[in-house]
mmCIF file of C-alpha atoms in Angstrom:
data_model
loop_
_atom_site.group_PDB
_atom_site.id
_atom_site.type_symbol
_atom_site.label_atom_id
_atom_site.label_comp_id
_atom_site.label_asym_id
_atom_site.label_seq_id
_atom_site.Cartn_x
_atom_site.Cartn_y
_atom_site.Cartn_z
ATOM 1 C CA MET A 1 6.878 -109.236 47.587
ATOM 2 C CA ASP A 2 7.474 -106.237 45.343
ATOM 3 C CA LEU A 3 9.566 -104.618 48.057
ATOM 4 C CA ALA A 4 11.693 -107.714 48.415
ATOM 5 C CA HIS A 5 12.189 -107.936 44.667
ATOM 6 C CA GLY A 6 12.974 -104.252 44.470
ATOM 7 C CA GLY A 7 15.469 -104.487 47.326
ATOM 8 C CA GLY A 8 17.255 -107.336 45.547
ATOM 9 C CA ASN A 9 17.234 -105.278 42.390
ATOM 10 C CA PHE A 10 18.900 -102.298 44.073
ATOM 11 C CA GLN A 11 21.370 -104.615 45.765
ATOM 12 C CA GLN A 12 22.336 -106.189 42.460
ATOM 13 C CA ARG A 13 22.689 -102.806 40.818
ATOM 14 C CA ASP A 14 25.126 -101.796 43.549
ATOM 15 C CA VAL A 15 27.288 -104.847 42.829
ATOM 16 C CA LEU A 16 28.840 -103.417 39.662
ATOM 17 C CA ARG A 17 29.270 -99.939 41.098
ATOM 18 C CA PRO A 18 33.014 -99.969 41.833
ATOM 19 C CA PRO A 19 34.635 -97.677 44.389
ATOM 20 C CA VAL A 20 36.268 -94.541 43.045
ATOM 21 C CA VAL A 21 39.737 -95.871 43.827
ATOM 22 C CA VAL A 22 39.127 -98.626 41.248
ATOM 23 C CA LEU A 23 36.695 -96.907 38.881
ATOM 24 C CA ILE A 24 38.872 -93.916 37.932
ATOM 25 C CA PRO A 25 42.084 -95.891 37.162
ATOM 26 C CA GLY A 26 39.970 -98.419 35.218
ATOM 27 C CA LEU A 27 38.388 -95.713 33.073
ATOM 28 C CA VAL A 28 41.759 -94.066 32.498
ATOM 29 C CA MET A 29 43.286 -97.361 31.362
ATOM 30 C CA ALA A 30 40.376 -98.068 29.038
ATOM 31 C CA PHE A 31 40.558 -94.548 27.547
ATOM 32 C CA TYR A 32 44.302 -94.961 27.040
ATOM 33 C CA VAL A 33 43.964 -98.211 25.075
ATOM 34 C CA TRP A 34 41.050 -96.978 22.944
ATOM 35 C CA LEU A 35 43.075 -93.821 22.225
ATOM 36 C CA ASN A 36 45.843 -96.166 21.107
ATOM 37 C CA LEU A 37 43.390 -97.586 18.567
ATOM 38 C CA LEU A 38 42.508 -94.134 17.227
ATOM 39 C CA THR A 39 46.154 -93.109 16.863
ATOM 40 C CA THR A 40 47.511 -96.350 15.407
ATOM 41 C CA ILE A 41 46.868 -95.413 11.766
ATOM 42 C CA PRO A 42 48.453 -91.934 11.646
ATOM 43 C CA TYR A 43 51.005 -92.443 14.427
ATOM 44 C CA PRO A 44 51.671 -96.142 15.074
ATOM 45 C CA GLY A 45 53.491 -96.682 18.332
ATOM 46 C CA LYS A 46 53.310 -93.077 19.501
ATOM 47 C CA ILE A 47 50.864 -94.077 22.255
ATOM 48 C CA GLY A 48 51.395 -97.484 23.811
ATOM 49 C CA LEU A 49 52.757 -100.523 21.983
ATOM 50 C CA ASP A 50 53.488 -100.320 18.273
ATOM 51 C CA TYR A 51 50.659 -102.331 16.722
ATOM 52 C CA ASN A 52 51.983 -101.832 13.178
ATOM 53 C CA THR A 53 48.507 -100.901 11.940
ATOM 54 C CA LEU A 54 44.874 -101.711 12.582
ATOM 55 C CA GLY A 55 43.505 -105.117 11.650
ATOM 56 C CA THR A 56 46.668 -107.199 11.261
ATOM 57 C CA ASP A 57 44.835 -110.339 12.408
ATOM 58 C CA TRP A 58 41.867 -109.445 10.216
ATOM 59 C CA MET A 59 44.316 -109.397 7.296
ATOM 60 C CA VAL A 60 44.797 -113.129 7.909
ATOM 61 C CA PHE A 61 41.033 -113.734 8.011
ATOM 62 C CA TYR A 62 40.227 -111.529 5.020
ATOM 63 C CA GLY A 63 43.257 -112.745 3.061
ATOM 64 C CA ALA A 64 42.173 -116.353 3.588
ATOM 65 C CA ILE A 65 38.574 -115.923 2.428
ATOM 66 C CA ARG A 66 39.642 -113.830 -0.572
ATOM 67 C CA SER A 67 42.293 -116.392 -1.559
ATOM 68 C CA VAL A 68 39.747 -119.216 -1.413
ATOM 69 C CA LEU A 69 37.124 -117.253 -3.368
ATOM 70 C CA ASP A 70 39.741 -116.274 -5.970
ATOM 71 C CA GLY A 71 40.635 -119.929 -6.570
ATOM 72 C CA ASN A 72 43.949 -119.945 -4.703
ATOM 73 C CA ALA A 73 42.978 -122.002 -1.639
ATOM 74 C CA PRO A 74 46.308 -123.933 -1.315
ATOM 75 C CA LEU A 75 48.053 -120.616 -0.578
ATOM 76 C CA ILE A 76 46.536 -120.300 2.889
ATOM 77 C CA PHE A 77 48.168 -123.529 4.095
ATOM 78 C CA ASP A 78 51.707 -122.352 3.275
ATOM 79 C CA GLY A 79 52.627 -119.984 6.103
ATOM 80 C CA ASP A 80 55.586 -118.316 4.378
ATOM 81 C CA ARG A 81 53.857 -117.802 1.019
ATOM 82 C CA PHE A 82 50.669 -116.621 2.719
ATOM 83 C CA THR A 83 52.650 -114.084 4.792
ATOM 84 C CA ASP A 84 54.319 -112.807 1.597
ATOM 85 C CA PHE A 85 50.868 -112.524 0.017
ATOM 86 C CA LEU A 86 49.600 -110.468 2.953
ATOM 87 C CA ASN A 87 52.646 -108.182 2.904
ATOM 88 C CA THR A 88 52.198 -107.567 -0.814
ATOM 89 C CA THR A 89 48.418 -107.124 -0.693
ATOM 90 C CA PHE A 90 48.423 -104.765 2.293
ATOM 91 C CA ALA A 91 51.751 -103.018 1.697
ATOM 92 C CA GLY A 92 50.041 -99.615 1.580
ATOM 93 C CA TRP A 93 48.250 -100.290 4.882
ATOM 94 C CA LEU A 94 51.114 -101.781 6.895
ATOM 95 C CA SER A 95 53.714 -99.582 8.590
ATOM 96 C CA LYS A 96 56.189 -102.480 8.371
ATOM 97 C CA PRO A 97 56.066 -106.021 6.925
ATOM 98 C CA LEU A 98 54.434 -108.798 8.914
ATOM 99 C CA GLU A 99 56.931 -111.405 10.076
ATOM 100 C CA PHE A 100 54.897 -114.635 10.046
ATOM 101 C CA ARG A 101 51.107 -114.837 9.863
ATOM 102 C CA PRO A 102 49.891 -118.340 8.947
ATOM 103 C CA TRP A 103 46.296 -119.491 8.657
ATOM 104 C CA ALA A 104 45.648 -122.162 11.310
ATOM 105 C CA TYR A 105 41.851 -122.193 11.516
ATOM 106 C CA PRO A 106 39.460 -124.875 10.251
ATOM 107 C CA PRO A 107 37.683 -124.265 6.924
ATOM 108 C CA SER A 108 34.416 -123.817 8.846
ATOM 109 C CA PHE A 109 35.718 -120.397 9.930
ATOM 110 C CA LEU A 110 35.507 -119.376 6.275
ATOM 111 C CA LEU A 111 31.702 -119.725 6.466
ATOM 112 C CA ILE A 112 31.615 -117.001 9.115
ATOM 113 C CA LEU A 113 33.914 -114.783 7.052
ATOM 114 C CA LEU A 114 32.029 -115.292 3.777
ATOM 115 C CA PRO A 115 29.292 -112.635 4.317
ATOM 116 C CA PHE A 116 31.947 -109.996 5.036
ATOM 117 C CA ALA A 117 34.174 -110.724 2.026
ATOM 118 C CA PRO A 118 32.334 -108.448 -0.472
ATOM 119 C CA LEU A 119 32.880 -105.396 1.769
ATOM 120 C CA GLY A 120 36.596 -105.093 1.043
ATOM 121 C CA PHE A 121 39.303 -105.182 3.685
ATOM 122 C CA PHE A 122 38.509 -102.086 5.734
ATOM 123 C CA GLY A 123 34.737 -102.367 5.363
ATOM 124 C CA SER A 124 34.752 -106.018 6.418
ATOM 125 C CA TYR A 125 37.114 -105.287 9.313
ATOM 126 C CA VAL A 126 34.848 -102.591 10.732
ATOM 127 C CA ALA A 127 31.642 -104.522 10.009
ATOM 128 C CA PHE A 128 32.883 -107.673 11.726
ATOM 129 C CA GLN A 129 33.829 -105.784 14.898
ATOM 130 C CA VAL A 130 30.507 -103.888 14.967
ATOM 131 C CA VAL A 131 28.332 -106.934 14.256
ATOM 132 C CA THR A 132 30.089 -109.254 16.711
ATOM 133 C CA GLY A 133 30.274 -106.503 19.360
ATOM 134 C CA ALA A 134 26.523 -105.932 19.012
ATOM 135 C CA LEU A 135 25.907 -109.687 19.248
ATOM 136 C CA LEU A 136 27.929 -109.817 22.466
ATOM 137 C CA ALA A 137 25.971 -106.884 23.897
ATOM 138 C CA LEU A 138 22.672 -108.629 23.117
ATOM 139 C CA THR A 139 23.727 -111.919 24.712
ATOM 140 C CA LEU A 140 25.003 -110.154 27.839
ATOM 141 C CA ARG A 141 21.738 -108.258 28.208
ATOM 142 C CA SER A 142 19.794 -111.487 27.821
ATOM 143 C CA SER A 143 21.946 -113.394 30.303
ATOM 144 C CA ALA A 144 21.884 -110.598 32.890
ATOM 145 C CA GLY A 145 18.085 -110.597 33.169
ATOM 146 C CA ALA A 146 15.887 -107.784 34.380
ATOM 147 C CA ALA A 147 17.209 -107.742 37.938
ATOM 148 C CA LEU A 148 20.875 -107.358 37.029
ATOM 149 C CA PRO A 149 22.759 -104.268 35.816
ATOM 150 C CA SER A 150 23.009 -105.352 32.179
ATOM 151 C CA GLY A 151 24.079 -101.902 30.971
ATOM 152 C CA ALA A 152 27.068 -101.854 33.306
ATOM 153 C CA LEU A 153 27.927 -105.421 32.263
ATOM 154 C CA VAL A 154 27.881 -104.519 28.569
ATOM 155 C CA VAL A 155 30.033 -101.428 29.139
ATOM 156 C CA ALA A 156 32.507 -103.415 31.244
ATOM 157 C CA ALA A 157 32.818 -106.039 28.508
ATOM 158 C CA LEU A 158 33.063 -103.763 25.479
ATOM 159 C CA ALA A 159 35.104 -100.918 27.016
ATOM 160 C CA CYS A 160 37.781 -103.007 28.707
ATOM 161 C CA PRO A 161 41.375 -102.873 27.400
ATOM 162 C CA ALA A 162 41.117 -106.469 26.124
ATOM 163 C CA SER A 163 38.197 -105.500 23.883
ATOM 164 C CA ALA A 164 40.136 -102.497 22.591
ATOM 165 C CA ILE A 165 43.039 -104.784 21.659
ATOM 166 C CA ASN A 166 40.562 -107.152 20.006
ATOM 167 C CA ALA A 167 39.348 -104.234 17.865
ATOM 168 C CA ILE A 168 42.913 -103.118 17.121
ATOM 169 C CA ASP A 169 43.945 -106.578 15.927
ATOM 170 C CA GLY A 170 40.633 -107.402 14.229
ATOM 171 C CA GLN A 171 40.166 -110.577 16.256
ATOM 172 C CA ALA A 172 37.029 -112.605 16.978
ATOM 173 C CA VAL A 173 36.773 -112.605 20.787
ATOM 174 C CA PHE A 174 33.390 -110.800 20.722
ATOM 175 C CA LEU A 175 31.937 -113.671 18.703
ATOM 176 C CA VAL A 176 33.591 -116.356 20.849
ATOM 177 C CA THR A 177 32.279 -114.780 24.057
ATOM 178 C CA ALA A 178 28.790 -114.243 22.629
ATOM 179 C CA LEU A 179 28.550 -117.904 21.631
ATOM 180 C CA ILE A 180 29.659 -119.093 25.076
ATOM 181 C CA VAL A 181 27.425 -116.750 27.080
ATOM 182 C CA GLY A 182 24.473 -117.120 24.717
ATOM 183 C CA GLY A 183 24.797 -120.885 24.424
ATOM 184 C CA PHE A 184 24.804 -121.538 28.148
ATOM 185 C CA ASP A 185 22.055 -118.970 28.737
ATOM 186 C CA LEU A 186 19.819 -120.973 26.374
ATOM 187 C CA LEU A 187 20.774 -124.355 27.789
ATOM 188 C CA GLU A 188 18.038 -124.783 30.412
ATOM 189 C CA ARG A 189 15.206 -123.185 28.415
ATOM 190 C CA ARG A 190 16.030 -124.403 24.910
ATOM 191 C CA PRO A 191 18.716 -127.108 25.097
ATOM 192 C CA TYR A 192 18.723 -127.916 21.392
ATOM 193 C CA LEU A 193 19.264 -124.276 20.434
ATOM 194 C CA GLY A 194 21.859 -123.831 23.173
ATOM 195 C CA GLY A 195 23.752 -126.840 21.868
ATOM 196 C CA LEU A 196 23.592 -125.575 18.301
ATOM 197 C CA VAL A 197 25.074 -122.241 19.415
ATOM 198 C CA LEU A 198 27.867 -123.891 21.410
ATOM 199 C CA GLY A 199 28.722 -126.122 18.441
ATOM 200 C CA LEU A 200 29.597 -123.019 16.427
ATOM 201 C CA LEU A 201 32.620 -122.528 18.704
ATOM 202 C CA THR A 202 34.423 -125.123 16.603
ATOM 203 C CA PHE A 203 35.377 -122.294 14.244
ATOM 204 C CA LYS A 204 38.113 -121.647 16.857
ATOM 205 C CA PRO A 205 38.895 -125.131 18.202
ATOM 206 C CA GLN A 206 40.909 -124.000 21.239
ATOM 207 C CA PHE A 207 37.729 -122.490 22.701
ATOM 208 C CA CYS A 208 35.421 -125.489 22.229
ATOM 209 C CA ILE A 209 37.591 -128.078 24.004
ATOM 210 C CA LEU A 210 35.591 -127.914 27.225
ATOM 211 C CA VAL A 211 32.076 -127.841 25.742
ATOM 212 C CA PRO A 212 31.571 -131.654 25.846
ATOM 213 C CA PHE A 213 32.757 -131.761 29.476
ATOM 214 C CA ALA A 214 30.212 -129.104 30.466
ATOM 215 C CA LEU A 215 27.289 -130.686 28.619
ATOM 216 C CA ILE A 216 27.992 -134.231 29.810
ATOM 217 C CA ALA A 217 28.462 -133.056 33.412
ATOM 218 C CA ALA A 218 25.153 -131.186 33.227
ATOM 219 C CA GLY A 219 23.387 -134.220 31.735
ATOM 220 C CA GLN A 220 22.445 -132.112 28.714
ATOM 221 C CA TRP A 221 22.436 -134.955 26.202
ATOM 222 C CA ARG A 222 20.134 -133.202 23.745
ATOM 223 C CA ALA A 223 22.398 -130.155 23.768
ATOM 224 C CA LEU A 224 25.465 -132.375 23.317
ATOM 225 C CA LEU A 225 23.852 -133.997 20.280
ATOM 226 C CA ALA A 226 22.869 -130.588 18.907
ATOM 227 C CA SER A 227 26.391 -129.211 19.360
ATOM 228 C CA GLY A 228 27.817 -132.152 17.446
ATOM 229 C CA LEU A 229 25.262 -131.684 14.673
ATOM 230 C CA SER A 230 26.063 -127.973 14.544
ATOM 231 C CA ALA A 231 29.785 -128.633 14.194
ATOM 232 C CA MET A 232 29.126 -131.304 11.576
ATOM 233 C CA ALA A 233 26.812 -128.992 9.636
ATOM 234 C CA MET A 234 29.521 -126.326 9.509
ATOM 235 C CA MET A 235 32.021 -128.878 8.299
ATOM 236 C CA ILE A 236 29.710 -130.208 5.575
ATOM 237 C CA ALA A 237 28.630 -126.741 4.457
ATOM 238 C CA SER A 238 32.222 -125.510 4.207
ATOM 239 C CA GLY A 239 33.201 -128.646 2.291
ATOM 240 C CA LEU A 240 30.338 -128.218 -0.171
ATOM 241 C CA ILE A 241 30.968 -124.490 -0.665
ATOM 242 C CA PHE A 242 34.772 -124.308 -0.662
ATOM 243 C CA GLY A 243 35.757 -127.884 -1.544
ATOM 244 C CA TRP A 244 36.776 -130.855 0.589
ATOM 245 C CA ASP A 245 40.423 -130.330 -0.320
ATOM 246 C CA LEU A 246 40.588 -127.627 2.368
ATOM 247 C CA TRP A 247 39.749 -130.128 5.096
ATOM 248 C CA LEU A 248 42.189 -132.682 3.676
ATOM 249 C CA ARG A 249 44.917 -130.042 3.923
ATOM 250 C CA TRP A 250 43.867 -128.661 7.305
ATOM 251 C CA PHE A 251 43.757 -131.896 9.329
ATOM 252 C CA PRO A 252 47.452 -132.821 8.734
ATOM 253 C CA LEU A 253 48.458 -129.192 9.359
ATOM 254 C CA ILE A 254 46.692 -128.939 12.724
ATOM 255 C CA LEU A 255 47.987 -132.370 13.752
ATOM 256 C CA GLU A 256 51.523 -131.281 12.950
ATOM 257 C CA ASN A 257 51.055 -128.070 14.958
ATOM 258 C CA LEU A 258 49.910 -130.109 17.954
ATOM 259 C CA VAL A 259 52.515 -132.898 17.784
ATOM 260 C CA SER A 260 55.555 -131.202 16.311
ATOM 261 C CA PRO A 261 55.000 -127.467 15.761
ATOM 262 C CA SER A 262 57.468 -125.565 13.618
ATOM 263 C CA GLU A 263 59.914 -123.194 15.288
ATOM 264 C CA LYS A 264 58.328 -120.296 13.406
ATOM 265 C CA TRP A 265 54.877 -121.113 14.758
ATOM 266 C CA ILE A 266 56.243 -121.294 18.308
ATOM 267 C CA GLU A 267 58.266 -118.095 17.956
ATOM 268 C CA TYR A 268 55.686 -115.866 16.238
ATOM 269 C CA GLY A 269 52.498 -117.585 17.335
ATOM 270 C CA ARG A 270 52.536 -119.179 20.759
ATOM 271 C CA MET A 271 55.327 -117.096 22.335
ATOM 272 C CA TRP A 272 53.466 -113.825 21.667
ATOM 273 C CA GLY A 273 50.425 -115.069 23.564
ATOM 274 C CA HIS A 274 49.947 -115.665 27.265
ATOM 275 C CA SER A 275 48.940 -119.326 27.504
ATOM 276 C CA VAL A 276 50.149 -121.553 30.324
ATOM 277 C CA TYR A 277 52.709 -123.017 27.911
ATOM 278 C CA THR A 278 54.074 -119.591 26.960
ATOM 279 C CA CYS A 279 54.340 -118.346 30.536
ATOM 280 C CA ALA A 280 55.988 -121.596 31.656
ATOM 281 C CA VAL A 281 58.640 -121.319 28.917
ATOM 282 C CA LEU A 282 59.272 -117.649 29.740
ATOM 283 C CA LEU A 283 59.685 -118.570 33.415
ATOM 284 C CA GLY A 284 62.446 -121.007 32.450
ATOM 285 C CA ALA A 285 60.724 -124.343 31.810
ATOM 286 C CA PRO A 286 61.952 -126.458 28.858
ATOM 287 C CA GLN A 287 59.445 -126.730 26.025
ATOM 288 C CA ARG A 288 58.603 -130.370 26.764
ATOM 289 C CA LEU A 289 57.936 -129.610 30.427
ATOM 290 C CA ALA A 290 55.893 -126.550 29.440
ATOM 291 C CA SER A 291 53.759 -128.771 27.198
ATOM 292 C CA TRP A 292 53.088 -131.105 30.139
ATOM 293 C CA ILE A 293 52.191 -128.140 32.335
ATOM 294 C CA GLN A 294 49.774 -126.963 29.631
ATOM 295 C CA LEU A 295 48.233 -130.443 29.574
ATOM 296 C CA LEU A 296 47.824 -130.371 33.363
ATOM 297 C CA ALA A 297 46.162 -126.962 33.041
ATOM 298 C CA LEU A 298 43.764 -128.435 30.478
ATOM 299 C CA LEU A 299 42.913 -131.349 32.759
ATOM 300 C CA GLY A 300 42.434 -129.030 35.726
ATOM 301 C CA ALA A 301 40.218 -126.750 33.654
ATOM 302 C CA ALA A 302 38.135 -129.731 32.505
ATOM 303 C CA ALA A 303 37.781 -130.950 36.099
ATOM 304 C CA SER A 304 36.642 -127.504 37.261
ATOM 305 C CA VAL A 305 34.010 -127.363 34.496
ATOM 306 C CA VAL A 306 32.716 -130.823 35.463
ATOM 307 C CA ILE A 307 32.491 -129.810 39.129
ATOM 308 C CA ALA A 308 30.717 -126.547 38.252
ATOM 309 C CA PHE A 309 28.157 -128.088 35.915
ATOM 310 C CA ARG A 310 27.371 -130.908 38.348
ATOM 311 C CA SER A 311 26.847 -128.397 41.166
ATOM 312 C CA ARG A 312 23.908 -126.213 42.120
ATOM 313 C CA LEU A 313 25.626 -123.048 40.964
ATOM 314 C CA GLY A 314 23.494 -120.662 38.927
ATOM 315 C CA THR A 315 23.816 -120.377 35.164
ATOM 316 C CA ARG A 316 25.940 -117.232 35.343
ATOM 317 C CA GLU A 317 28.376 -118.768 37.835
ATOM 318 C CA LYS A 318 28.700 -121.924 35.721
ATOM 319 C CA THR A 319 29.285 -119.782 32.644
ATOM 320 C CA ALA A 320 31.916 -117.797 34.534
ATOM 321 C CA VAL A 321 33.760 -120.991 35.474
ATOM 322 C CA PHE A 322 33.606 -122.097 31.836
ATOM 323 C CA LEU A 323 34.952 -118.734 30.603
ATOM 324 C CA ALA A 324 37.888 -118.795 33.016
ATOM 325 C CA ALA A 325 38.602 -122.487 32.396
ATOM 326 C CA THR A 326 38.540 -121.920 28.631
ATOM 327 C CA VAL A 327 41.278 -119.281 28.885
ATOM 328 C CA LEU A 328 43.298 -121.560 31.169
ATOM 329 C CA ALA A 329 42.970 -124.587 28.878
ATOM 330 C CA ALA A 330 43.591 -122.848 25.542
ATOM 331 C CA PRO A 331 46.977 -123.836 24.071
ATOM 332 C CA HIS A 332 47.132 -120.431 22.433
ATOM 333 C CA SER A 333 45.519 -117.211 23.624
ATOM 334 C CA GLY A 334 46.173 -113.493 23.283
ATOM 335 C CA PRO A 335 45.597 -110.358 25.369
ATOM 336 C CA TYR A 336 42.241 -109.822 23.633
ATOM 337 C CA ASP A 337 40.992 -113.116 25.101
ATOM 338 C CA VAL A 338 41.052 -111.511 28.557
ATOM 339 C CA THR A 339 37.586 -110.219 27.604
ATOM 340 C CA LEU A 340 36.379 -113.702 28.623
ATOM 341 C CA LEU A 341 37.969 -113.224 32.053
ATOM 342 C CA VAL A 342 36.494 -109.734 32.455
ATOM 343 C CA ILE A 343 32.989 -111.144 31.949
ATOM 344 C CA ALA A 344 33.760 -114.088 34.232
ATOM 345 C CA ALA A 345 34.903 -111.637 36.922
ATOM 346 C CA ALA A 346 31.729 -109.566 36.461
ATOM 347 C CA PHE A 347 29.546 -112.672 36.875
ATOM 348 C CA TRP A 348 31.518 -113.572 40.001
ATOM 349 C CA LEU A 349 30.982 -110.087 41.472
ATOM 350 C CA MET A 350 27.265 -110.377 40.746
ATOM 351 C CA ALA A 351 27.128 -113.749 42.457
ATOM 352 C CA ARG A 352 28.696 -112.402 45.647
ATOM 353 C CA GLY A 353 26.166 -109.595 45.982
ATOM 354 C CA ALA A 354 26.607 -106.172 47.574
ATOM 355 C CA PRO A 355 28.398 -104.815 49.466
ATOM 356 C CA LEU A 356 31.678 -106.040 48.012
ATOM 357 C CA PRO A 357 34.981 -105.766 49.897
ATOM 358 C CA LEU A 358 37.816 -103.835 48.271
ATOM 359 C CA TRP A 359 39.850 -106.967 47.579
ATOM 360 C CA CYS A 360 37.147 -108.202 45.170
ATOM 361 C CA TRP A 361 37.358 -104.982 43.182
ATOM 362 C CA THR A 362 41.151 -105.104 43.292
ATOM 363 C CA LEU A 363 41.158 -108.581 41.742
ATOM 364 C CA ALA A 364 38.690 -107.496 39.067
ATOM 365 C CA PHE A 365 40.836 -104.428 38.350
ATOM 366 C CA LEU A 366 43.989 -106.555 37.972
ATOM 367 C CA ILE A 367 42.173 -108.762 35.446
ATOM 368 C CA TRP A 368 40.965 -105.620 33.635
ATOM 369 C CA LEU A 369 44.574 -104.340 33.613
ATOM 370 C CA MET A 370 46.201 -107.574 32.446
ATOM 371 C CA PRO A 371 46.120 -106.903 28.653
ATOM 372 C CA MET A 372 48.017 -103.645 29.180
ATOM 373 C CA LEU A 373 50.929 -105.673 30.545
ATOM 374 C CA SER A 374 50.945 -108.069 27.610
ATOM 375 C CA PRO A 375 52.528 -109.902 25.993
ATOM 376 C CA PRO A 376 54.500 -111.728 28.703
ATOM 377 C CA LEU A 377 57.362 -111.919 26.216
ATOM 378 C CA LEU A 378 57.863 -108.161 26.711
ATOM 379 C CA PHE A 379 56.462 -107.710 30.246
ATOM 380 C CA PRO A 380 57.881 -110.215 32.761
ATOM 381 C CA VAL A 381 55.196 -109.352 35.337
ATOM 382 C CA ALA A 382 52.567 -110.745 32.936
ATOM 383 C CA ARG A 383 54.055 -114.227 33.217
ATOM 384 C CA ILE A 384 51.804 -114.882 36.205
ATOM 385 C CA ALA A 385 48.727 -114.335 33.977
ATOM 386 C CA PRO A 386 47.504 -117.990 34.217
ATOM 387 C CA LEU A 387 47.057 -117.507 37.976
ATOM 388 C CA PHE A 388 44.090 -115.187 37.385
ATOM 389 C CA PRO A 389 41.761 -117.737 35.744
ATOM 390 C CA VAL A 390 42.841 -120.264 38.390
ATOM 391 C CA LEU A 391 41.960 -117.822 41.169
ATOM 392 C CA LEU A 392 38.618 -116.981 39.584
ATOM 393 C CA ILE A 393 37.733 -120.661 39.264
ATOM 394 C CA VAL A 394 38.587 -121.313 42.929
ATOM 395 C CA LEU A 395 36.525 -118.330 44.091
ATOM 396 C CA LEU A 396 33.567 -119.323 41.934
ATOM 397 C CA LEU A 397 33.563 -122.935 43.110
ATOM 398 C CA ARG A 398 33.869 -122.266 46.820
ATOM 399 C CA PRO A 399 30.642 -121.784 48.830
ATOM 400 C CA PRO A 400 29.239 -118.213 48.749
ATOM 401 C CA PRO A 401 29.754 -116.070 51.870
ATOM 402 C CA GLU A 402 27.041 -116.254 54.470
ATOM 403 C CA ARG A 403 24.751 -113.262 54.662
ATOM 404 C CA ILE A 404 23.646 -111.765 57.957
#
């Protein structure tokens, strides 16, 4: 019995040991993007894309929580005035003015930002990346289990180019991924706690769309109730702490962005991402048709999650389907969100078992590489980006290969 367990252990550890032809280019690409981070402050744009400066997205997060705490909450719902505020506040940090950076998140996000506000801009920026990165590492180690190569999984997730771009921008993908992986890892053992964790995803609504589909398909009614209570608790707490006026302002704003988004939001927000909508428009589709294609992608993603969570797939495979489907369904996503796909690809490789054919590693490498060819607005080859989550979902849902 021990020998059998040990053999499986060695086999699993071989799964995430890529061939040299993939490993070396992957490490080089990761080093290149992390070097871009280190050189952005003194020499923006000298290596790689010109990111202006570090933490431009964190400026939006930090600027919002500081504005609310300083008694100027209405400012964050006026995109032009808020952008002017950011350009004035961070003029000494920026290498050039920001063009349009609105706040589009629910007030519950402010609860997550509140503990970091006293640290100042740079301190809070660094602390948020370190804390959420550590949280992601812990959830990946827990989900991998003793028999899987958790160290390699953590390195793959945190060292990939998408994670480097997340750190450059000051985004929250580490937290989003940790909540997804951690929530579904807890689902079977502690459904109430798993549901509470998944409910926290409402701080970024585009990533919680598929949670009810997964929980209903799995028959996890207690977790579904807990996720709703978690989301409601965040809403009530943010209303009590920051005032209900924020929610009264946010609901009409988000509805307007969904039904009739402003040209500025489309130009500086959605078109710099790599959602299905964005790639469809860049490939020549009219905006209305692109919106319908995005809706079809959402429906397809929801269907794939239902199929996965009603199947006998393992927890990691179901989580991988959810991660890929979430990227596919999101109406707005950035290159940093490819971290979700990197982890989904790693779970898929683990599920196949060793030895892995070269084409599996090639697909994983292309997903790893994707953020370096972003945004699709600048790199036409990246306009096929939505095909990668689709391909991952298909590969995860099809029956595993027979072993001899």
